Amino acid sequence: GNGLPPGLAKRDQLPPGLAKRGNRLPPGLMKSDLPPELEKGLPKLPKDVERVIVDDDVLLIQRGTDLILDVLEGVIRQQ
């Protein structure tokens, strides 16, 4: 029902092979913005690029297309 393939339907993280540059985020995947206090300490991005958190990774994605531009793996500490 949510448009995700069966293997991703109950996941909030990317499968290992998908978390690479040049792939697109699947529709409906749980992602969140970086906390404002962290975002303000980082360099500004072009208007068509955003940083998002998926699981414990930070991804740079292209707005509107969800094309993965870069992946910083394992940089978010889960509490």
C-alpha atoms as one frame of an Amber mdcrd trajectory, in Angstrom:
protein
   0.000   0.000   0.000   2.724   2.610   0.533   4.415   2.281  -2.857   7.590
   0.677  -1.559   8.930  -2.631  -2.804   8.212  -5.467  -0.311  11.823  -5.542
   0.919  11.699  -1.866   1.916   8.106  -1.662   3.119   8.993  -1.977   6.812
  12.429  -0.397   6.795  13.659   3.027   7.752  17.120   2.506   6.306  18.622
   1.996   2.911  19.775  -1.439   1.884  23.595  -1.516   1.570  23.723  -1.480
  -2.238  21.338   1.454  -2.550  23.210   3.813  -0.211  25.596   4.899  -2.949
  26.004   7.931  -5.150  23.891   7.955  -8.267  20.960   6.019  -6.793  17.644
   7.552  -5.802  15.952   7.315  -2.432  12.912   5.057  -2.636   9.607   6.948
  -2.276   8.228   6.851   1.251  11.551   6.059   2.943  11.832   7.612   6.409
  14.266  10.503   6.334  14.712  13.490   8.596  16.467  16.829   8.538  19.684
  17.450  10.409  19.165  19.230  13.731  19.330  23.017  13.187  22.279  23.415
  15.586  24.293  20.932  13.516  23.175  22.289  10.147  24.166  25.869  11.035
  27.772  24.779  11.689  28.143  23.235   8.223  28.862  24.958   4.903  25.884
  26.230   2.949  24.639  23.959   0.194  23.274  24.923  -3.210  19.503  25.525
  -3.114  18.802  22.262  -4.954  20.753  20.093  -2.463  19.771  19.033   1.053
  21.273  17.007   3.882  19.047  14.300   5.345  19.425  11.580   7.940  18.519
   8.003   7.058  19.211   5.531   9.873  22.702   6.528  11.098  23.885   7.999
   7.788  23.821  11.549   6.449  23.021  11.819   2.764  23.339  14.735   0.397
  20.418  14.499  -1.986  19.123  16.575  -4.844  15.800  18.191  -3.976  12.885
  17.063  -6.088  14.625  14.034  -7.569  16.031  12.427  -4.366  19.183  11.574
  -6.296  21.918  10.588  -3.802  24.928  12.850  -4.318  27.027  11.671  -1.360
  26.791   9.431   1.712  28.472   9.895   5.088  28.048   6.460   6.643  27.562
   5.883  10.362  27.993   9.484  11.512  24.763   9.807  13.520  24.823   8.317
  16.969  21.522   6.620  17.831  20.274   7.167  21.392
